[in-house]
Amino acid sequence: MALYLGIDIGGTNTELGIVDEEGQIVSSQTLSTKQHGGSFADYITALSLQINQMVADPALSGKVVGIGIGAPNANYFSGCIEEAVNLPWAGSSPIVAELSAQTGLPVVLDNDANASALGEHSYGAARGLDHFVEITLGTGVGSGIYADGRLIRGYQGKAGELGHIAVGEPHQRCGCGRYGCLEASVAAPAVARRAVSLKKLCLEQGMWSELCDIPDEQLTSKVVAEVALATGDSIARQVFDETGEILGRALAQFACFSAPQAFVLFGGVAQCGDLLLRPVRTAFDQALLHIYRGSIEIRLSALPKGQAAVLGAASLARERDL
Amino acid sequence: MALYLGIDIGGTNTELGIVDEEGQIVSSQTLSTKQHGGSFADYITALSLQINQMVADPALSGKVVGIGIGAPNANYFSGCIEEAVNLPWAGSSPIVAELSAQTGLPVVLDNDANASALGEHSYGAARGLDHFVEITLGTGVGSGIYADGRLIRGYQGKAGELGHIAVGEPHQRCGCGRYGCLEASVAAPAVARRAVSLKKLCLEQGMWSELCDIPDEQLTSKVVAEVALATGDSIARQVFDETGEILGRALAQFACFSAPQAFVLFGGVAQCGDLLLRPVRTAFDQALLHIYRGSIEIRLSALPKGQAAVLGAASLARERDL
């Protein structure tokens, strides 16, 4: 049985995991992304050493057939990480060429959102689906579009920027400089902003909410979800009701593009589960074009928390083999 | 050199054309779609007879290798035309099975929008592109999405309903019952509505426009374009400026799905050329996400008027062979 090595490159750490066909991580390691004085060459040397040690494990010997790498600003076609502001290397870093030379294994690189989508298809909530869209709700909104049995990569690998389609609140400014992007309405900072705004309204109107006891700067998406789930606080719930309604309407629009069988929600904001999922589904059902009714599910990610990135990366290598 | 037979099924006529690799129609025929008392079996018999005669032409003998059919409500996967309100047959009509049995040739069926997109790729404005989106601006707004070197069909073949994404005027009701669909803002009836509305404003404000001399019911998209092009009438031009601005902004949103190299505009509303294209490009450039800037063109269809549907249908058969 073939094994794949998944590598998730983050700003602080690089996580490595050898993954089997069932999505079990049979061996894992962590390497610092930063600890090489910003030298890409030194990082690659350390990473290759780590990989070669893992692959040489007698128990796995010869079974690891490929490496997949998920990273921010990764270019699938060039095999380079390009101008990634959160990584220590400037310019274009040819990681596929370097790693395949130093390990002798085939290497595939792609961005985190595409890796997540493939991971969901290989091991998670999208197993067996030929058509689905993965939406990552984190600091931003990422997406991976899988249609007709393949990931859509688009010209220069730039497909799947659904977070920047103007189906959010029209007057909300996005980090990209444009207005109305979905990202500006449903990513984690937008959830926090909504909580602060509803808390302010409560205070002005002399209403009570658990959120009133929490300083604005601590009202993160995660904290608001914890309050809603622990206490049932109606204002905390309303934060997710409003977020979910915008997201549900947006997903109904996106359905018209690739006619998916499912949307899979992933990332920090989706970890509150039903709190978000219920209003998403209600708004989605109301806004969906009639020809799609009854044919599209909305699911939560089914990848084990903390392993999703490595599983996604491994599935990049797996996809190449299929 | 292989030849392909393209068949375009419309409510009144069925057009047949044998097409060569360069997109030249070397033989063509027309058959009534209606003249068979609503009997699908009789229609198929007449159509097969016509096909077999065309294919048997000694000059073409043996060279026609496949049949492509473009039709409304066509299901690529089932090979059936289903519940098409503008065609005389009720229910589901298994045209692929019937025609291939009676002609001995492989038959591919798809909807008009997908056929148009493939036609543009094989013979028109999208030749050589691996990523583009065809937008058909007619009575409605159709679309065909071509990404990573193939058409995106989606679950049950229902991908590419970009006309029903809510990036038009928010309060405009669409024929689908929803609000804000692009179709309700830029299809031919919307252009006519805009002309009537601007004419009314002119009359109310005592301003003059060539449109004021034309009865409302005659103010079609085609007539307004003719007035604008013949006289330069500023109100007639404004109709297309406003339409183009909405369309341009919408296309900028659509870019985020599949990262195309081009949008190709086709159909009646696009036949006025620069009158529409100029405001589309201006709005598109302003609204586009920075990562796509400079990489996406907006083009007009390059298929000869009147032949586009048959060329598109033929390209369905050609696609199957590639």
XYZ file of C-alpha atoms in Angstrom:
644
model
C 0.000 0.000 0.000
C 1.363 3.371 -1.060
C 2.152 6.042 1.535
C 2.323 9.813 0.929
C 4.315 12.393 2.828
C 2.351 15.561 3.523
C 4.141 18.790 4.433
C 2.314 21.861 5.720
C 4.467 24.972 5.730
C 3.283 27.619 8.181
C 4.914 30.866 9.277
C 6.225 29.292 12.497
C 6.385 25.543 11.980
C 6.570 23.044 9.188
C 4.541 19.911 9.941
C 5.401 16.619 8.256
C 3.282 13.483 8.247
C 3.381 10.168 6.418
C -0.186 9.227 5.545
C -1.674 5.879 4.522
C -4.566 5.254 2.129
C -7.100 5.481 4.962
C -5.839 8.891 6.065
C -3.999 7.624 9.146
C -0.820 9.520 9.951
C 1.680 6.746 10.601
C 4.677 8.990 11.302
C 5.012 12.705 11.985
C 7.600 15.385 12.702
C 7.758 19.136 13.223
C 10.469 21.462 11.960
C 10.868 25.171 12.609
C 10.155 27.247 9.505
C 11.969 30.261 10.941
C 15.138 28.783 12.489
C 17.394 29.111 9.477
C 18.168 32.812 9.493
C 15.843 33.397 6.570
C 18.025 31.218 4.340
C 15.885 29.132 2.017
C 18.852 26.887 1.168
C 19.445 26.085 4.858
C 15.747 25.415 5.401
C 15.665 23.014 2.449
C 18.745 21.186 3.734
C 17.138 20.715 7.157
C 13.796 19.716 5.643
C 15.375 17.199 3.257
C 17.345 15.659 6.115
C 14.146 15.282 8.101
C 12.290 13.759 5.138
C 15.091 11.327 4.309
C 15.199 10.146 7.928
C 11.420 9.601 8.057
C 11.305 7.797 4.720
C 14.262 5.579 5.678
C 12.363 4.141 8.664
C 12.653 0.358 8.105
C 8.940 -0.077 8.858
C 8.022 2.251 5.945
C 10.944 1.574 3.664
C 10.123 1.989 -0.004
C 6.466 2.676 0.615
C 6.524 6.490 0.502
C 5.916 7.248 -3.182
C 5.482 11.009 -3.207
C 5.550 14.289 -1.340
C 2.793 16.891 -1.246
C 3.330 20.403 0.104
C 0.653 22.873 1.153
C 1.852 26.452 1.652
C 0.632 30.031 1.397
C 1.306 31.726 -1.967
C 2.226 28.397 -3.504
C 2.171 28.137 -7.274
C 1.134 24.681 -8.449
C 2.446 25.259 -11.964
C 5.844 26.807 -11.227
C 6.500 24.696 -8.114
C 7.582 27.865 -6.314
C 6.439 29.679 -3.192
C 6.109 33.279 -4.340
C 6.255 36.447 -2.256
C 4.688 34.817 0.801
C 4.565 37.628 3.370
C 4.258 35.235 6.331
C 7.218 33.058 5.360
C 10.877 34.052 5.927
C 12.052 33.829 2.291
C 11.839 36.779 -0.088
C 11.023 36.444 -3.793
C 10.373 33.108 -5.458
C 11.468 29.901 -3.680
C 11.736 26.852 -5.991
C 10.767 24.296 -3.363
C 9.597 21.536 -5.735
C 12.846 21.501 -7.710
C 15.019 21.606 -4.584
C 13.146 18.984 -2.570
C 12.787 16.504 -5.394
C 16.529 16.816 -6.098
C 17.448 16.220 -2.464
C 14.969 13.426 -1.717
C 14.626 11.633 -5.042
C 10.850 11.655 -4.644
C 8.223 13.356 -6.838
C 6.985 16.576 -5.177
C 3.688 18.455 -5.706
C 3.091 21.960 -4.332
C -0.206 23.830 -4.016
C -1.839 26.475 -1.865
C -3.493 25.593 1.454
C -7.058 25.967 0.173
C -6.566 23.502 -2.672
C -4.730 21.110 -0.352
C -7.643 21.275 2.109
C -10.157 20.510 -0.605
C -8.186 17.505 -1.854
C -7.702 16.324 1.731
C -11.453 16.421 2.247
C -11.895 14.440 -0.951
C -9.289 11.825 -0.081
C -9.997 11.374 3.616
C -12.845 13.623 4.825
C -16.355 14.946 4.206
C -16.122 14.893 0.415
C -15.079 11.269 -0.016
C -16.724 9.825 -3.120
C -17.965 13.189 -4.444
C -17.079 14.289 -7.968
C -18.332 17.833 -7.404
C -17.880 19.899 -4.251
C -16.572 23.215 -2.985
C -14.472 23.562 0.155
C -14.779 26.888 1.964
C -12.119 27.698 4.575
C -13.326 30.208 7.155
C -10.296 31.509 9.012
C -8.480 34.838 9.128
C -9.610 35.057 5.519
C -11.952 33.010 3.360
C -10.254 30.475 1.107
C -11.812 28.033 -1.317
C -11.048 24.986 -3.377
C -13.396 24.060 -6.219
C -13.589 20.406 -7.204
C -15.722 19.698 -10.278
C -16.090 16.787 -12.690
C -13.672 14.741 -10.606
C -10.837 17.284 -10.528
C -9.698 20.407 -8.758
C -10.175 23.540 -10.879
C -6.874 25.375 -10.930
C -7.467 28.019 -13.608
C -5.016 30.283 -15.397
C -1.749 30.509 -13.432
C -3.392 28.392 -10.703
C -5.469 31.360 -9.522
C -8.955 29.795 -9.503
C -11.057 29.604 -6.349
C -10.932 33.068 -4.799
C -14.564 32.849 -3.679
C -13.808 34.937 -0.589
C -13.450 37.926 -2.917
C -16.792 37.686 -4.676
C -19.075 40.595 -3.750
C -21.863 38.637 -2.087
C -21.232 39.907 1.442
C -22.460 43.120 3.076
C -22.180 45.711 0.273
C -20.565 48.498 2.300
C -18.012 46.399 4.163
C -14.465 47.084 2.982
C -12.251 44.040 2.403
C -8.513 43.739 2.991
C -8.136 43.580 -0.806
C -9.367 47.167 -1.026
C -12.689 46.299 -2.655
C -16.138 46.407 -1.082
C -18.667 43.684 -0.366
C -16.324 40.665 -0.561
C -17.632 37.609 1.277
C -14.378 37.499 3.253
C -15.102 40.923 4.783
C -18.422 39.578 6.128
C -17.752 36.038 7.336
C -14.046 35.516 8.095
C -12.990 35.430 11.767
C -12.282 39.206 12.014
C -15.768 39.930 10.624
C -17.347 37.665 13.244
C -15.399 39.533 15.950
C -16.464 42.901 14.513
C -20.100 41.760 14.514
C -19.796 40.681 18.165
C -18.326 44.038 19.202
C -21.039 45.864 17.310
C -23.896 43.822 18.824
C -22.363 44.194 22.294
C -22.254 47.975 21.801
C -25.904 47.939 20.764
C -26.763 45.941 23.908
C -24.971 48.406 26.144
C -26.625 51.389 24.426
C -30.062 49.874 24.803
C -29.537 48.703 28.382
C -29.842 45.038 27.378
C -27.824 42.251 28.923
C -25.556 39.778 27.169
C -22.669 37.626 28.344
C -20.629 39.466 25.724
C -20.975 42.718 27.738
C -18.555 41.307 30.339
C -15.838 40.625 27.795
C -13.483 43.393 26.620
C -13.783 44.150 22.893
C -10.250 42.966 22.104
C -11.038 39.540 23.596
C -14.228 39.067 21.567
C -12.752 36.720 18.976
C -14.824 34.391 16.838
C -13.655 31.505 19.056
C -14.633 33.237 22.325
C -18.068 34.249 21.019
C -18.691 30.654 19.916
C -17.647 29.366 23.359
C -20.032 31.796 25.068
C -22.900 30.849 22.757
C -22.344 27.124 23.247
C -21.727 27.318 27.024
C -24.494 29.733 27.988
C -26.868 29.890 25.031
C -26.525 33.698 25.180
C -28.902 35.040 22.540
C -26.616 37.875 21.407
C -23.667 35.514 20.990
C -25.940 33.232 18.977
C -27.118 36.187 16.903
C -23.513 36.852 15.866
C -23.471 33.426 14.214
C -27.045 33.724 12.928
C -26.113 36.868 11.002
C -22.806 35.426 9.818
C -24.493 32.198 8.757
C -27.233 34.000 6.880
C -24.712 35.925 4.768
C -22.664 32.775 4.164
C -25.723 30.680 3.263
C -26.910 33.220 0.703
C -23.399 33.392 -0.741
C -23.147 29.608 -1.106
C -26.474 29.629 -2.967
C -24.888 32.009 -5.498
C -21.744 29.891 -5.792
C -23.858 26.820 -6.604
C -24.593 28.399 -10.010
C -20.950 28.196 -10.974
C -19.969 24.538 -10.692
C -23.194 22.776 -9.562
C -21.564 20.974 -6.616
C -23.076 18.101 -4.649
C -21.833 19.641 -1.414
C -20.189 22.633 0.200
C -17.721 21.620 2.904
C -17.028 24.206 5.610
C -13.601 24.146 7.204
C -11.496 26.386 9.458
C -11.782 28.156 12.795
C -15.139 29.853 12.236
C -16.702 26.526 11.190
C -15.564 24.725 14.336
C -18.643 25.894 16.247
C -20.618 23.397 14.174
C -24.407 23.693 14.286
C -24.234 27.201 15.689
C -23.124 28.329 12.221
C -24.448 25.453 10.138
C -28.125 25.900 11.032
C -28.479 29.533 9.822
C -26.276 28.750 6.808
C -28.605 25.950 5.735
C -31.750 28.031 6.266
C -30.471 30.960 4.184
C -29.013 28.608 1.555
C -32.306 26.769 1.063
C -34.194 30.039 0.706
C -31.784 31.582 -1.788
C -30.991 28.558 -3.971
C -32.002 28.486 -7.655
C -34.809 25.947 -8.108
C -32.862 23.597 -10.394
C -30.424 22.830 -7.555
C -32.963 22.287 -4.787
C -32.498 19.064 -2.900
C -29.247 18.210 -4.659
C -26.675 20.148 -2.598
C -25.615 19.372 0.965
C -23.764 21.638 3.351
C -21.318 19.680 5.476
C -18.669 20.393 8.058
C -15.107 19.239 7.474
C -14.548 15.670 8.609
C -10.774 15.875 8.897
C -9.410 15.467 12.434
C -8.598 18.891 13.861
C -4.859 19.532 13.831
C -4.232 16.949 11.097
C -6.174 18.601 8.269
C -3.266 20.547 6.793
C -0.904 17.553 6.663
C -3.648 15.283 5.294
C -4.440 17.891 2.651
C -0.782 18.159 1.685
C -0.445 14.366 1.456
C -3.515 14.223 -0.782
C -1.767 16.508 -3.295
C 0.741 13.717 -3.853
C -2.043 11.137 -3.870
C -3.988 13.106 -6.532
C -0.983 13.079 -8.842
C -0.885 9.282 -8.671
C -4.582 8.677 -9.349
C -9.538 15.066 -42.257
C -12.441 14.333 -39.898
C -15.778 16.100 -40.334
C -18.412 16.633 -37.640
C -22.152 17.058 -38.053
C -23.572 19.814 -35.874
C -27.302 19.962 -35.151
C -28.948 22.951 -33.480
C -32.487 22.237 -32.320
C -34.634 25.344 -31.970
C -38.351 25.742 -31.307
C -39.101 26.336 -35.001
C -36.251 24.866 -37.020
C -33.527 22.298 -36.693
C -30.323 23.401 -38.432
C -27.805 20.806 -39.626
C -24.274 21.494 -40.800
C -21.250 19.369 -41.612
C -18.187 21.196 -40.327
C -14.510 20.723 -41.154
C -11.516 21.166 -38.831
C -11.219 24.871 -39.764
C -14.849 25.579 -38.879
C -16.080 25.770 -42.477
C -19.615 24.461 -43.002
C -19.255 22.248 -46.072
C -22.890 21.107 -46.231
C -26.039 22.334 -44.508
C -29.763 21.614 -44.270
C -32.794 22.861 -42.372
C -35.617 20.720 -40.993
C -38.809 21.854 -39.303
C -38.797 21.027 -35.592
C -42.578 21.411 -35.368
C -43.872 19.642 -38.500
C -44.350 16.215 -37.002
C -47.528 16.651 -34.977
C -45.553 16.716 -31.753
C -44.406 13.117 -32.317
C -40.814 12.688 -31.226
C -40.585 9.367 -33.086
C -41.634 11.001 -36.375
C -39.222 13.873 -35.847
C -36.357 11.435 -35.245
C -37.254 9.469 -38.378
C -37.208 12.643 -40.494
C -34.000 13.885 -38.858
C -32.221 10.536 -39.330
C -33.244 10.446 -42.976
C -31.835 13.924 -43.461
C -28.586 13.011 -41.681
C -28.115 9.781 -43.605
C -28.606 11.613 -46.904
C -26.078 14.311 -45.972
C -23.489 11.827 -44.730
C -23.914 9.635 -47.843
C -22.822 12.503 -50.138
C -20.025 10.878 -52.204
C -17.808 13.962 -51.662
C -17.957 13.471 -47.872
C -18.346 9.740 -47.730
C -16.861 8.171 -44.633
C -15.461 11.418 -43.319
C -18.255 12.377 -40.894
C -17.151 10.739 -37.649
C -19.626 12.089 -35.127
C -22.758 14.101 -34.420
C -23.100 16.899 -31.876
C -26.474 18.319 -30.840
C -27.125 21.610 -29.082
C -30.615 22.024 -27.644
C -32.441 23.766 -24.809
C -32.874 21.640 -21.652
C -30.406 19.096 -22.963
C -28.834 16.717 -20.478
C -25.285 15.803 -21.444
C -25.207 12.810 -19.096
C -28.587 11.206 -19.858
C -28.511 12.072 -23.561
C -32.108 13.268 -23.243
C -33.888 16.561 -23.888
C -35.923 17.064 -20.745
C -39.085 19.133 -20.277
C -38.084 21.738 -22.847
C -40.998 24.177 -22.866
C -40.129 25.583 -26.300
C -39.896 22.202 -28.046
C -42.929 20.155 -29.126
C -42.152 16.971 -27.141
C -43.336 16.454 -23.582
C -41.292 14.675 -20.922
C -37.882 13.198 -21.580
C -36.778 12.611 -25.191
C -33.871 10.139 -25.582
C -32.394 11.772 -28.658
C -28.847 10.401 -28.295
C -29.987 6.776 -28.097
C -32.429 7.157 -30.990
C -30.159 9.051 -33.362
C -27.126 6.877 -32.805
C -29.261 3.779 -33.450
C -30.655 5.207 -36.691
C -27.442 6.714 -38.066
C -24.736 4.395 -36.733
C -22.716 7.442 -35.641
C -21.665 8.470 -32.123
C -23.881 11.298 -30.841
C -23.176 13.894 -28.120
C -25.886 16.173 -26.691
C -25.469 19.302 -24.585
C -27.242 22.565 -23.860
C -26.820 25.593 -26.149
C -24.588 27.507 -23.746
C -22.041 24.704 -23.475
C -22.183 24.128 -27.232
C -21.504 27.857 -27.808
C -18.512 27.802 -25.491
C -17.001 24.766 -27.205
C -17.706 26.304 -30.600
C -15.786 29.407 -29.573
C -12.927 27.194 -28.404
C -12.826 25.107 -31.560
C -13.416 27.791 -34.168
C -13.855 31.248 -32.592
C -12.575 33.818 -30.102
C -11.313 31.276 -27.564
C -9.083 29.248 -29.892
C -5.972 28.132 -28.030
C -7.242 29.157 -24.582
C -7.312 26.615 -21.759
C -9.404 28.860 -19.504
C -12.307 31.073 -20.582
C -15.949 31.793 -19.874
C -18.541 32.307 -22.608
C -21.450 34.563 -21.693
C -24.504 34.443 -23.955
C -26.588 37.617 -23.773
C -29.952 36.889 -25.347
C -33.484 36.536 -23.999
C -31.706 35.192 -20.933
C -28.081 35.013 -19.874
C -26.382 31.670 -20.475
C -22.824 30.657 -19.737
C -20.307 27.976 -20.496
C -17.247 27.648 -18.271
C -14.087 26.204 -19.763
C -11.258 25.669 -17.284
C -8.056 23.655 -17.258
C -8.645 22.605 -20.844
C -12.195 21.287 -20.574
C -15.790 22.348 -20.077
C -17.035 22.292 -16.467
C -20.284 20.336 -16.439
C -20.940 19.833 -12.715
C -23.370 17.545 -10.956
C -26.129 16.428 -13.347
C -24.608 18.737 -15.972
C -26.003 21.807 -14.216
C -22.865 23.949 -13.961
C -22.652 27.385 -15.555
C -25.794 29.231 -14.510
C -23.915 32.507 -14.101
C -26.984 34.453 -15.241
C -28.589 33.568 -11.907
C -25.847 34.848 -9.620
C -27.014 37.907 -7.663
C -24.558 40.455 -9.033
C -27.124 42.529 -10.931
C -29.361 45.329 -9.652
C -30.412 44.101 -6.196
C -34.125 44.922 -6.452
C -34.718 43.636 -9.975
C -36.849 40.492 -9.990
C -35.677 37.667 -12.257
C -37.814 35.205 -14.187
C -36.564 32.522 -11.776
C -38.420 34.287 -8.947
C -35.278 35.465 -7.166
C -33.911 39.013 -6.976
C -30.720 40.571 -8.259
C -29.773 37.891 -10.823
C -27.430 39.162 -13.528
C -29.929 37.967 -16.144
C -32.591 40.381 -14.836
C -30.181 43.289 -15.416
C -28.383 42.574 -18.693
C -30.407 40.180 -20.886
C -32.278 41.658 -23.871
C -35.540 42.320 -21.963
C -33.578 44.213 -19.294
C -31.937 46.376 -21.962
C -35.403 47.132 -23.391
C -36.743 47.964 -19.916
C -33.810 50.323 -19.335
C -34.498 52.056 -22.662
C -38.180 52.549 -21.830
C -37.292 53.858 -18.415
C -34.685 56.346 -19.715
C -37.083 57.476 -22.448
C -39.748 58.114 -19.797
C -37.255 60.148 -17.792
C -36.416 62.176 -20.922
C -40.067 62.922 -21.595
C -40.691 63.877 -17.964
C -37.731 66.235 -17.927
C -38.456 67.741 -21.330
C -35.225 66.334 -22.815
C -34.880 65.083 -26.348
C -33.755 61.621 -27.474
C -34.256 59.648 -30.648
C -35.841 57.027 -28.397
C -38.747 59.415 -27.681
C -40.033 58.875 -31.219
C -40.189 55.097 -30.832
C -43.167 53.404 -29.150
C -42.203 51.509 -25.963
C -43.081 48.097 -27.395
C -40.641 48.655 -30.285
C -37.736 49.621 -28.030
C -35.936 46.295 -28.202
C -32.256 45.856 -27.411
C -31.609 45.582 -31.162
C -33.482 48.795 -32.020
C -31.781 50.786 -29.258
C -28.389 49.589 -30.500
C -29.267 50.594 -34.062
C -30.312 54.077 -32.898
C -27.132 54.478 -30.843
C -24.889 53.366 -33.696
C -26.740 55.304 -36.447
C -27.263 58.600 -34.628
C -24.955 58.550 -31.606
C -28.010 59.433 -29.479
C -26.680 59.922 -25.957
C -29.671 58.327 -24.233
C -29.482 55.239 -26.442
C -25.783 55.043 -25.640
C -26.532 55.432 -21.950
C -28.719 52.318 -22.100
C -25.634 50.316 -23.071
C -23.332 52.239 -20.715
C -25.500 51.221 -17.761
C -25.911 47.656 -19.000
C -22.193 47.347 -19.654
C -21.268 48.709 -16.258
C -23.369 46.067 -14.486
C -22.013 43.325 -16.745
C -18.401 44.442 -16.323
C -18.673 44.420 -12.545
C -20.305 40.985 -12.671
C -17.541 39.538 -14.855
C -14.965 40.842 -12.362
C -16.736 38.752 -9.692
C -16.891 35.680 -11.927
C -13.130 35.873 -12.495
C -12.690 34.666 -8.900
C -14.231 31.269 -9.698
C -12.161 29.833 -12.484
C -9.457 32.456 -13.193
C -10.122 32.594 -16.946
C -7.840 34.141 -19.559
C -10.857 35.648 -21.304
C -14.569 36.272 -21.163
C -16.214 35.856 -24.557
C -19.490 37.742 -25.096
C -21.990 36.196 -27.476
C -25.665 36.648 -28.397
C -27.991 39.420 -29.529
C -27.097 41.995 -26.890
C -23.375 41.573 -27.657
C -23.843 42.211 -31.398
C -23.617 45.971 -30.891
C -19.894 45.468 -30.284
C -17.965 48.390 -28.817
C -21.154 50.099 -27.686
C -21.376 47.431 -24.962
C -17.752 46.333 -24.819
C -16.291 49.704 -23.845
C -18.329 50.219 -20.630
C -17.926 46.511 -19.795
C -14.138 46.790 -19.945
C -14.054 49.995 -17.909
C -16.200 48.570 -15.105
C -14.375 45.230 -15.250
C -10.947 46.822 -14.873
C -12.135 48.902 -11.915
C -13.758 46.000 -10.073
C -11.219 43.232 -10.705
C -9.278 41.664 -7.813
C -5.623 42.762 -8.076
C -4.207 39.263 -8.626
C -6.060 39.019 -11.959
C -5.174 42.458 -13.309
C -3.751 42.420 -16.801
C -4.366 38.693 -17.264
C -8.014 38.604 -18.426
C -9.321 39.837 -21.766
C -12.913 40.579 -22.697
C -13.633 39.560 -26.266
C -16.608 39.409 -28.589
C -17.602 36.114 -30.160
C -15.710 35.421 -33.371
C -18.140 32.882 -34.784
C -19.905 33.956 -37.998
C -23.393 35.205 -37.155
C -26.017 32.607 -38.050
C -23.505 29.737 -37.967
C -22.575 29.863 -34.286
C -25.158 27.346 -33.073
C -24.286 24.708 -35.676
C -20.540 25.249 -35.163
C -21.049 24.897 -31.421
C -23.015 21.694 -31.873
C -20.346 20.254 -34.181
C -17.671 21.088 -31.627
C -19.467 18.862 -29.080
C -18.661 15.901 -31.334
C -15.159 17.229 -31.913
C -14.520 17.546 -28.144
C -15.439 13.894 -27.612
C -12.768 12.872 -30.129
C -9.932 14.986 -28.709
